Amino acid sequence: PTIYAITPTYSRPVQKAELTRLANTLRQVARLHWILVEDAAARSELVSRFVARAGLPCTHLHAPTPRRYKRPGLPRATEQRNAGLAWLRQRHRHQRAQPGVLFFADDDNTYSLELFQEMRTTRKVSVWPVGLVGGRRYERPLVENGKVVGWYTGWRADRPFAIDMAGFAVSLQVILSNPKAVFKRRGSQPGMQESDFLKQITTVEELEPKANNCTKVLVWHTRTEKVNLANEPKYHLDTVKIEV
Ligand code: UGA
Ligand code: MN
């Protein structure tokens, strides 16, 4: 199966660095199609140029987050992930679904190559641990006799699926046979996006544990420090235009 990775991304000083690091990982994964969705009213020149030289199959989309949703404490990237889902469904609207697996790859996380081998065998929905998240070194699905029976998490253990966006993959077949499953703003609290989405397409009993029964961390919820631009010049500008 082809792996489809949906990556929301937005303009900020570290954007190109994040995308460079992510592309360097994804380029090493066979049969991977990158769906890069800019949080913007149009595709930017920076990302367009980047995509053209990225060296991997990539679809470049854009979807702006309405201004009223750009607030701390509100979920991020809802519109961008939905744009990626819509593209996937549109692309496969005629033919019977080719085998495929969908994964949500935020632009700042750290992904091992082994993770992609694990998710490629997803039949419906697969899950695995995520490192450096939820106020712990890792969160993970608890597995007994090959089934998910609970969640090891430090944060809102009452979530039906107590899992980060980087902790699951979904088969393309499941995405296509649940055409209405999307990320929702209304009624979705921060941190509940994953649960609210997974509820629409699967049950906890049905989940397929990966990464040796969820005992190995293969992806890390790393976050990039906000960059210090205190010494950016106000007047003595550089004499040539630099691509950063
Ligand atoms: C956590 C989860 O890991 C995310 O999957 C979830 O979307 C997010 O919380 C949330 O609050 O909704 P966190 O590291 O806090 O992640 O979020 P970011 O990495 O800042 O953003 C997640 C993704 O959305 C990134 O790919 C980022 O580039 C993108 N993003 C962020 C936008 O497209 N627009 C924004 O305004 C902010
Ligand atoms: Mn992040």
CSV table of C-alpha atoms and ligand atoms in Angstrom, one decimal:
chain,number,residue,atom,x,y,z
A,1,PRO,CA,0.0,0.0,0.0
A,2,THR,CA,0.9,3.6,-0.5
A,3,ILE,CA,1.3,5.7,2.6
A,4,TYR,CA,-0.4,9.1,2.4
A,5,ALA,CA,1.0,11.6,4.9
A,6,ILE,CA,-1.0,14.7,5.6
A,7,THR,CA,1.1,17.6,6.9
A,8,PRO,CA,-0.5,20.9,8.0
A,9,THR,CA,2.1,23.7,7.9
A,10,TYR,CA,2.1,27.4,8.6
A,11,SER,CA,4.4,30.3,7.9
A,12,ARG,CA,6.9,31.2,10.7
A,13,PRO,CA,10.7,31.6,10.9
A,14,VAL,CA,11.4,27.9,11.4
A,15,GLN,CA,9.0,26.6,8.7
A,16,LYS,CA,11.6,25.8,6.1
A,17,ALA,CA,13.8,24.1,8.6
A,18,GLU,CA,10.9,22.0,9.8
A,19,LEU,CA,9.9,21.0,6.3
A,20,THR,CA,13.5,20.2,5.4
A,21,ARG,CA,13.9,17.9,8.3
A,22,LEU,CA,10.6,16.2,7.6
A,23,ALA,CA,11.3,15.8,3.9
A,24,ASN,CA,14.6,14.3,4.7
A,25,THR,CA,12.7,11.6,6.6
A,26,LEU,CA,9.8,11.1,4.2
A,27,ARG,CA,12.2,10.9,1.2
A,28,GLN,CA,13.5,7.6,2.6
A,29,VAL,CA,10.1,6.0,2.7
A,30,ALA,CA,9.1,3.9,-0.3
A,31,ARG,CA,5.7,4.5,-1.9
A,32,LEU,CA,4.9,7.5,0.1
A,33,HIS,CA,2.8,10.4,-1.1
A,34,TRP,CA,3.1,13.6,0.9
A,35,ILE,CA,0.0,15.9,1.2
A,36,LEU,CA,1.4,19.2,2.4
A,37,VAL,CA,-1.4,21.6,3.3
A,38,GLU,CA,-0.5,25.2,4.0
A,39,ASP,CA,-2.5,27.2,6.5
A,40,ALA,CA,-2.9,30.1,4.1
A,41,ALA,CA,-5.3,31.8,1.7
A,42,ALA,CA,-3.0,30.7,-1.2
A,43,ARG,CA,0.1,28.6,-1.8
A,44,SER,CA,3.2,30.5,-0.8
A,45,GLU,CA,6.2,30.9,-2.9
A,46,LEU,CA,8.5,29.5,-0.2
A,47,VAL,CA,6.6,26.3,0.1
A,48,SER,CA,6.0,25.9,-3.7
A,49,ARG,CA,9.8,26.2,-4.3
A,50,PHE,CA,10.5,23.8,-1.5
A,51,VAL,CA,8.1,21.2,-2.9
A,52,ALA,CA,9.5,21.5,-6.4
A,53,ARG,CA,12.9,20.4,-5.0
A,54,ALA,CA,11.8,18.1,-2.2
A,55,GLY,CA,12.5,14.9,-4.3
A,56,LEU,CA,9.4,13.0,-3.3
A,57,PRO,CA,5.8,12.7,-4.6
A,58,CYS,CA,4.0,15.6,-3.1
A,59,THR,CA,0.6,17.3,-3.4
A,60,HIS,CA,0.6,20.9,-2.3
A,61,LEU,CA,-2.7,22.3,-1.0
A,62,HIS,CA,-3.8,25.2,1.0
A,63,ALA,CA,-6.6,26.0,3.4
A,64,PRO,CA,-6.8,29.0,5.7
A,65,THR,CA,-7.7,28.7,9.3
A,66,PRO,CA,-10.5,31.4,9.9
A,67,ARG,CA,-9.1,34.2,12.0
A,68,ARG,CA,-11.5,33.5,14.9
A,69,TYR,CA,-10.0,30.1,15.3
A,70,LYS,CA,-6.4,31.3,15.5
A,71,ARG,CA,-6.4,31.5,19.3
A,72,PRO,CA,-4.3,29.8,22.0
A,73,GLY,CA,-6.3,26.9,23.5
A,74,LEU,CA,-8.1,26.1,20.3
A,75,PRO,CA,-7.3,23.1,18.2
A,76,ARG,CA,-4.9,23.7,15.3
A,77,ALA,CA,-4.9,22.5,11.7
A,78,THR,CA,-8.5,21.3,11.6
A,79,GLU,CA,-9.1,22.9,8.2
A,80,GLN,CA,-5.8,21.7,6.7
A,81,ARG,CA,-6.3,18.1,7.7
A,82,ASN,CA,-9.8,18.2,6.3
A,83,ALA,CA,-8.5,19.6,3.1
A,84,GLY,CA,-6.1,16.7,2.9
A,85,LEU,CA,-9.0,14.2,3.5
A,86,ALA,CA,-11.1,15.9,0.8
A,87,TRP,CA,-8.3,15.6,-1.7
A,88,LEU,CA,-7.8,11.9,-0.9
A,89,ARG,CA,-11.5,11.2,-1.3
A,90,GLN,CA,-11.7,13.2,-4.5
A,91,ARG,CA,-8.7,11.4,-6.0
A,92,HIS,CA,-10.2,8.0,-5.3
A,93,ARG,CA,-13.8,8.8,-6.2
A,94,HIS,CA,-14.1,6.6,-9.3
A,95,GLN,CA,-11.9,3.6,-9.0
A,96,ARG,CA,-12.1,1.1,-6.2
A,97,ALA,CA,-9.6,2.1,-3.6
A,98,GLN,CA,-6.1,1.1,-4.2
A,99,PRO,CA,-4.5,-0.1,-1.1
A,100,GLY,CA,-3.4,2.9,1.0
A,101,VAL,CA,-2.7,4.0,4.5
A,102,LEU,CA,-3.3,7.5,5.8
A,103,PHE,CA,-1.2,9.1,8.6
A,104,PHE,CA,-1.2,12.7,10.0
A,105,ALA,CA,2.4,13.9,10.1
A,106,ASP,CA,2.7,17.3,11.8
A,107,ASP,CA,5.7,19.2,10.5
A,108,ASP,CA,7.6,19.4,13.8
A,109,ASN,CA,7.6,15.8,15.1
A,110,THR,CA,10.4,13.3,14.8
A,111,TYR,CA,9.6,10.1,12.9
A,112,SER,CA,11.7,6.9,12.8
A,113,LEU,CA,11.8,5.0,9.5
A,114,GLU,CA,10.6,1.9,11.3
A,115,LEU,CA,7.3,3.7,12.1
A,116,PHE,CA,6.4,3.6,8.4
A,117,GLN,CA,7.1,-0.1,8.1
A,118,GLU,CA,4.8,-0.6,11.1
A,119,MET,CA,1.9,1.5,9.8
A,120,ARG,CA,2.1,0.0,6.2
A,121,THR,CA,0.4,-3.2,7.4
A,122,THR,CA,-2.6,-1.3,8.8
A,123,ARG,CA,-5.9,-3.1,8.0
A,124,LYS,CA,-8.3,-0.6,9.4
A,125,VAL,CA,-6.9,1.6,12.2
A,126,SER,CA,-3.5,1.0,13.8
A,127,VAL,CA,-2.1,2.6,16.9
A,128,TRP,CA,1.3,2.9,18.7
A,129,PRO,CA,3.1,4.9,21.4
A,130,VAL,CA,4.1,8.5,21.0
A,131,GLY,CA,7.1,9.9,22.9
A,132,LEU,CA,7.4,13.2,24.7
A,133,VAL,CA,3.8,14.0,25.0
A,134,GLY,CA,1.0,14.4,27.5
A,135,GLY,CA,3.4,15.6,30.2
A,136,ARG,CA,5.2,12.2,30.1
A,137,ARG,CA,8.2,10.6,28.4
A,138,TYR,CA,5.6,8.7,26.3
A,139,GLU,CA,1.9,7.9,26.1
A,140,ARG,CA,0.8,4.5,24.8
A,141,PRO,CA,-2.1,2.2,24.3
A,142,LEU,CA,-2.3,-0.6,26.8
A,143,VAL,CA,-2.4,-4.0,25.1
A,144,GLU,CA,-3.7,-7.3,26.4
A,145,ASN,CA,-3.8,-10.4,24.2
A,146,GLY,CA,-3.2,-8.3,21.2
A,147,LYS,CA,-6.1,-5.9,21.9
A,148,VAL,CA,-6.1,-2.3,23.2
A,149,VAL,CA,-7.7,-2.3,26.6
A,150,GLY,CA,-6.8,1.2,27.9
A,151,TRP,CA,-4.3,4.0,27.7
A,152,TYR,CA,-1.2,5.0,29.6
A,153,THR,CA,-1.4,8.8,29.6
A,154,GLY,CA,-0.8,11.7,32.0
A,155,TRP,CA,-3.5,13.9,30.5
A,156,ARG,CA,-7.3,13.5,30.3
A,157,ALA,CA,-7.4,9.7,30.7
A,158,ASP,CA,-11.1,10.0,30.1
A,159,ARG,CA,-10.6,10.6,26.4
A,160,PRO,CA,-12.2,7.6,24.5
A,161,PHE,CA,-9.0,7.4,22.4
A,162,ALA,CA,-6.2,9.0,24.6
A,163,ILE,CA,-3.8,9.3,21.7
A,164,ASP,CA,-1.9,12.0,19.9
A,165,MET,CA,-2.4,12.8,16.2
A,166,ALA,CA,1.0,11.1,15.6
A,167,GLY,CA,-0.1,7.8,17.2
A,168,PHE,CA,-2.4,6.2,14.6
A,169,ALA,CA,-2.9,5.4,11.0
A,170,VAL,CA,-6.0,4.6,9.0
A,171,SER,CA,-6.5,2.6,5.9
A,172,LEU,CA,-7.6,4.4,2.8
A,173,GLN,CA,-10.5,2.0,2.6
A,174,VAL,CA,-11.8,3.2,6.0
A,175,ILE,CA,-11.5,6.8,4.9
A,176,LEU,CA,-13.4,6.2,1.7
A,177,SER,CA,-16.2,4.1,3.3
A,178,ASN,CA,-16.7,6.8,6.0
A,179,PRO,CA,-17.0,9.8,3.7
A,180,LYS,CA,-18.4,12.1,6.4
A,181,ALA,CA,-15.6,11.5,8.9
A,182,VAL,CA,-13.8,14.8,9.4
A,183,PHE,CA,-12.2,16.9,12.1
A,184,LYS,CA,-14.7,19.2,13.8
A,185,ARG,CA,-14.4,22.6,15.3
A,186,ARG,CA,-17.8,22.6,16.9
A,187,GLY,CA,-17.9,20.8,20.2
A,188,SER,CA,-14.3,19.7,19.9
A,189,GLN,CA,-12.1,20.8,22.8
A,190,PRO,CA,-8.3,21.0,22.4
A,191,GLY,CA,-6.8,17.6,22.7
A,192,MET,CA,-10.1,15.9,21.8
A,193,GLN,CA,-9.6,16.2,18.0
A,194,GLU,CA,-8.0,12.7,17.7
A,195,SER,CA,-10.8,11.1,19.8
A,196,ASP,CA,-13.6,12.9,18.0
A,197,PHE,CA,-12.2,11.8,14.6
A,198,LEU,CA,-11.5,8.2,15.6
A,199,LYS,CA,-14.9,7.8,17.2
A,200,GLN,CA,-16.4,8.4,13.7
A,201,ILE,CA,-14.5,5.5,12.1
A,202,THR,CA,-13.6,2.8,14.6
A,203,THR,CA,-13.9,1.4,18.1
A,204,VAL,CA,-11.3,0.8,20.7
A,205,GLU,CA,-11.8,-3.0,20.4
A,206,GLU,CA,-11.0,-2.8,16.7
A,207,LEU,CA,-7.7,-1.0,17.0
A,208,GLU,CA,-4.5,-2.8,15.7
A,209,PRO,CA,-1.6,-2.4,18.1
A,210,LYS,CA,1.8,-1.8,16.3
A,211,ALA,CA,5.4,-1.4,17.5
A,212,ASN,CA,5.6,-4.7,19.3
A,213,ASN,CA,2.3,-4.5,21.1
A,214,CYS,CA,2.8,-0.8,21.7
A,215,THR,CA,6.1,-1.3,23.7
A,216,LYS,CA,8.4,0.8,21.4
A,217,VAL,CA,8.4,4.5,20.8
A,218,LEU,CA,9.0,5.2,17.1
A,219,VAL,CA,7.7,8.7,16.9
A,220,TRP,CA,8.3,11.7,19.2
A,221,HIS,CA,6.1,14.8,19.7
A,222,THR,CA,9.1,17.1,19.6
A,223,ARG,CA,8.4,20.9,19.5
A,224,THR,CA,10.7,23.5,18.2
A,225,GLU,CA,11.7,26.3,20.5
A,226,LYS,CA,10.5,29.7,19.4
A,227,VAL,CA,13.3,31.3,17.6
A,228,ASN,CA,15.0,34.5,19.0
A,229,LEU,CA,15.0,37.3,16.4
A,230,ALA,CA,15.8,40.1,18.8
A,231,ASN,CA,18.8,41.1,16.7
A,232,GLU,CA,17.0,41.3,13.4
A,233,PRO,CA,17.9,44.7,11.9
A,234,LYS,CA,15.3,47.4,11.6
A,235,TYR,CA,17.3,49.7,9.3
A,236,HIS,CA,20.6,48.2,8.1
A,237,LEU,CA,19.1,45.5,6.0
A,238,ASP,CA,21.1,42.9,4.1
A,239,THR,CA,22.0,44.1,0.6
A,240,VAL,CA,20.8,41.0,-1.2
A,241,LYS,CA,17.5,39.1,-0.9
A,242,ILE,CA,18.1,35.9,1.0
A,243,GLU,CA,16.0,32.8,0.8
A,244,VAL,CA,15.6,31.5,4.3
B,1,UGA,C1,-0.6,19.0,19.5
B,1,UGA,C2,-0.9,17.8,18.6
B,1,UGA,O1,0.2,17.0,18.4
B,1,UGA,C3,-1.4,18.3,17.2
B,1,UGA,O2,-1.6,17.2,16.3
B,1,UGA,C4,-2.6,19.1,17.4
B,1,UGA,O3,-3.1,19.6,16.1
B,1,UGA,C5,-2.3,20.3,18.3
B,1,UGA,O4,-1.8,19.8,19.5
B,1,UGA,C6,-3.5,21.1,18.6
B,1,UGA,O5,-3.5,21.9,19.6
B,1,UGA,O6,-4.5,21.1,17.8
B,1,UGA,P1,1.3,20.9,19.0
B,1,UGA,O7,2.7,20.5,18.9
B,1,UGA,O8,0.8,21.6,20.2
B,1,UGA,O9,0.5,19.6,18.8
B,1,UGA,O10,0.8,21.7,17.7
B,1,UGA,P2,1.7,22.3,16.5
B,1,UGA,O11,2.8,21.3,16.1
B,1,UGA,O12,2.0,23.7,16.7
B,1,UGA,O13,0.6,22.2,15.3
B,1,UGA,C7,0.1,21.0,14.7
B,1,UGA,C8,0.3,21.1,13.2
B,1,UGA,O14,-0.6,22.1,12.7
B,1,UGA,C9,1.7,21.4,12.7
B,1,UGA,O15,2.0,20.6,11.6
B,1,UGA,C10,1.7,22.9,12.4
B,1,UGA,O16,2.5,23.3,11.4
B,1,UGA,C11,0.2,23.1,12.0
B,1,UGA,N1,-0.3,24.4,12.3
B,1,UGA,C12,-0.2,25.0,13.6
B,1,UGA,C13,-1.0,25.1,11.4
B,1,UGA,O17,-1.2,24.6,10.2
B,1,UGA,N2,-1.5,26.4,11.7
B,1,UGA,C14,-1.4,27.0,12.9
B,1,UGA,O18,-1.8,28.1,13.1
B,1,UGA,C15,-0.7,26.2,13.9
B,2,MN,MN,3.8,19.9,17.2
